[in-house]
């Protein structure tokens, strides 16, 4: 009798494990990407990004970082200040790999995505082109943002990382802290 109970539990466990494994594959509705198309929203390398401007429309604030001729990143708006290079390099990498989670074509009502009056505009200037993104609302579960590229009628759902980090340029600019220099007195 114990044997049948144990066998029943093993079978129930295997059925449950199979369901957990297959359920995402069955319910996922991915948007087909044209053959040869990138799943990144921007066709840009992080090294080619020279300037990032973030505009907060609700609070009427903006910030901009720019790479100088030597490759150093500086905050140029609202003030001029050296910024943490690693933070901005991470941000440029985030934009270079801004993954498209979903493409929504044939959009007739932008208000459903928070894009009638976008909350943010992000302008990314690379060496050979400029990308202007309008950022709308977060997705219902908070795993992405609705975004449009200037000149493109589609609405894209992209991950939150690069957008959140760009917003921090306004709220928490990554200002570089000078390294303290210690002086030693020499006695002769």
Coordinates of C-alpha atoms in Angstrom, one line a residue:
X1 CA 0.0 0.0 0.0
X2 CA 2.9 2.4 0.8
X3 CA 4.4 1.6 -2.5
X4 CA 1.4 2.9 -4.4
X5 CA 1.3 6.1 -2.4
X6 CA 4.9 6.8 -3.1
X7 CA 4.5 6.0 -6.8
X8 CA 1.6 8.4 -6.9
X9 CA 3.6 11.2 -5.4
X10 CA 6.5 10.6 -7.8
X11 CA 4.1 10.7 -10.8
X12 CA 2.4 13.9 -9.4
X13 CA 5.8 15.5 -8.9
X14 CA 6.9 14.6 -12.5
X15 CA 3.6 16.0 -13.9
X16 CA 4.1 19.2 -11.9
X17 CA 7.7 19.6 -13.0
X18 CA 6.8 19.1 -16.6
X19 CA 4.1 21.8 -16.3
X20 CA 6.5 24.2 -14.7
X21 CA 9.0 23.6 -17.5
X22 CA 6.6 23.8 -20.4
X23 CA 4.2 26.5 -19.2
X24 CA 6.3 29.5 -20.1
X25 CA 7.0 28.0 -23.6
X26 CA 3.2 27.4 -24.2
X27 CA 2.0 30.8 -22.9
X28 CA 4.8 33.0 -24.3
X29 CA 3.7 35.1 -27.2
X30 CA 6.8 36.6 -28.6
X31 CA 6.7 39.3 -31.3
X32 CA 8.4 38.0 -34.4
X33 CA 11.5 39.9 -35.3
X34 CA 12.3 40.3 -39.0
X35 CA 15.1 38.0 -40.1
X36 CA 18.5 39.7 -39.6
X37 CA 17.0 42.4 -37.4
X38 CA 18.6 43.3 -34.1
X39 CA 16.8 42.8 -30.8
X40 CA 18.5 45.8 -29.5
X41 CA 16.5 49.1 -29.8
X42 CA 19.6 51.1 -30.8
X43 CA 22.2 50.2 -33.4
X44 CA 25.1 51.7 -31.5
X45 CA 28.2 50.7 -29.7
X46 CA 28.9 52.0 -26.2
X47 CA 32.2 53.4 -27.4
X48 CA 30.5 55.5 -30.0
X49 CA 28.2 57.3 -27.6
X50 CA 29.4 60.8 -27.0
X51 CA 26.5 62.5 -25.2
X52 CA 23.4 61.6 -23.2
X53 CA 20.7 64.1 -22.4
X54 CA 17.8 63.3 -20.2
X55 CA 14.7 65.5 -19.9
X56 CA 12.2 65.0 -17.1
X57 CA 9.0 66.7 -18.5
X58 CA 7.0 66.4 -15.3
X59 CA 9.5 68.2 -13.1
X60 CA 11.0 70.4 -15.9
X61 CA 14.5 69.2 -15.1
X62 CA 17.3 67.9 -17.3
X63 CA 20.8 66.6 -17.2
X64 CA 23.5 65.9 -19.8
X65 CA 26.7 64.1 -19.8
X66 CA 29.3 64.5 -22.5
X67 CA 32.6 62.7 -23.4
X68 CA 35.4 65.2 -24.0
X69 CA 38.3 64.7 -26.5
X70 CA 40.3 62.8 -24.0
X71 CA 37.5 60.3 -23.4
X72 CA 36.5 61.7 -19.9
X73 CA 32.8 62.0 -19.1
X74 CA 31.6 65.3 -17.7
X75 CA 28.2 66.5 -16.5
X76 CA 27.5 69.5 -18.6
X77 CA 23.9 70.3 -17.7
X78 CA 22.9 71.7 -15.2
X79 CA 26.5 72.4 -14.1
X80 CA 29.9 71.3 -15.4
X81 CA 31.4 68.6 -13.2
X82 CA 33.6 65.5 -13.6
X83 CA 31.4 62.3 -13.2
X84 CA 32.2 58.7 -12.2
X85 CA 33.5 57.2 -15.4
X86 CA 32.5 53.6 -14.5
X87 CA 28.9 54.7 -13.9
X88 CA 28.6 56.4 -17.3
X89 CA 30.4 53.6 -19.1
X90 CA 27.8 51.2 -17.6
X91 CA 25.0 53.5 -18.7
X92 CA 26.4 53.7 -22.3
X93 CA 26.7 49.9 -22.3
X94 CA 23.0 49.7 -21.1
X95 CA 21.9 51.8 -24.1
X96 CA 24.1 49.8 -26.5
X97 CA 22.4 46.6 -25.3
X98 CA 18.9 48.0 -24.7
X99 CA 17.0 44.8 -25.4
X100 CA 13.5 44.9 -27.0
X101 CA 11.2 42.7 -25.0
X102 CA 8.2 43.4 -27.3
X103 CA 7.3 45.4 -30.4
X104 CA 3.8 46.9 -30.5
X105 CA 2.9 47.8 -34.1
X106 CA -0.2 49.6 -35.4
X107 CA -0.6 51.7 -32.3
X108 CA -3.6 54.0 -32.4
X109 CA -3.9 55.1 -28.8
X110 CA -0.6 56.3 -27.3
X111 CA -2.3 57.2 -24.0
X112 CA -2.4 53.5 -23.1
X113 CA 1.4 53.5 -23.0
X114 CA 1.9 56.9 -21.3
X115 CA 3.3 58.3 -24.5
X116 CA 0.9 61.1 -25.3
X117 CA 2.8 63.3 -22.9
X118 CA 6.0 61.3 -22.3
X119 CA 7.5 61.4 -18.8
X120 CA 11.1 61.5 -20.1
X121 CA 13.0 62.2 -23.3
X122 CA 16.4 60.7 -23.7
X123 CA 18.7 61.9 -26.5
X124 CA 21.7 59.7 -27.2
X125 CA 24.3 61.2 -29.5
X126 CA 26.8 58.8 -31.1
X127 CA 29.6 59.7 -33.4
X128 CA 27.5 59.1 -36.5
X129 CA 23.9 59.5 -35.5
X130 CA 21.4 60.8 -32.8
X131 CA 18.7 58.7 -31.2
X132 CA 15.8 60.3 -29.5
X133 CA 13.7 58.1 -27.2
X134 CA 10.4 59.2 -25.6
X135 CA 9.7 57.2 -22.5
X136 CA 6.2 56.5 -21.3
X137 CA 4.8 54.4 -18.5
X138 CA 6.2 51.3 -16.9
X139 CA 4.6 48.0 -18.0
X140 CA 1.9 46.8 -15.6
X141 CA 4.3 44.4 -13.8
X142 CA 7.1 46.9 -13.8
X143 CA 9.6 44.9 -15.8
X144 CA 9.9 47.4 -18.6
X145 CA 9.1 50.8 -20.1
X146 CA 7.1 51.7 -23.1
X147 CA 9.4 53.6 -25.4
X148 CA 9.2 55.2 -28.9
X149 CA 12.1 56.1 -31.2
X150 CA 11.8 59.4 -33.0
X151 CA 10.5 58.7 -36.5
X152 CA 9.3 55.2 -35.7
X153 CA 5.6 54.6 -35.2
X154 CA 6.1 51.4 -33.2
X155 CA 6.0 51.3 -29.4
X156 CA 8.7 49.1 -27.8
X157 CA 8.9 47.5 -24.4
X158 CA 12.5 47.7 -23.2
X159 CA 14.1 46.6 -19.9
X160 CA 14.2 49.1 -17.0
X161 CA 18.0 49.2 -16.3
X162 CA 19.2 51.8 -18.8
X163 CA 16.1 54.0 -18.4
X164 CA 16.4 54.0 -14.5
X165 CA 20.1 54.7 -14.7
X166 CA 19.5 57.6 -17.1
X167 CA 16.8 59.1 -14.8
X168 CA 19.4 59.0 -12.0
X169 CA 21.5 61.6 -14.0
X170 CA 18.9 64.1 -12.9
X171 CA 18.1 62.8 -9.4
X172 CA 21.5 61.4 -8.3
X173 CA 24.2 62.6 -10.7
X174 CA 27.3 60.4 -10.3
X175 CA 29.7 63.2 -9.4
X176 CA 33.3 62.1 -9.1
X177 CA 34.8 62.6 -5.7
X178 CA 38.4 63.9 -5.8
X179 CA 40.9 61.5 -4.6
X180 CA 42.6 62.9 -1.4
X181 CA 46.3 63.6 -1.8
X182 CA 48.5 63.2 1.1
X183 CA 51.6 65.3 1.4
X184 CA 54.7 64.3 3.2
X185 CA 57.0 66.9 4.5
X186 CA 60.6 66.4 3.6
X187 CA 63.2 67.6 6.1
X188 CA 66.6 68.3 4.8

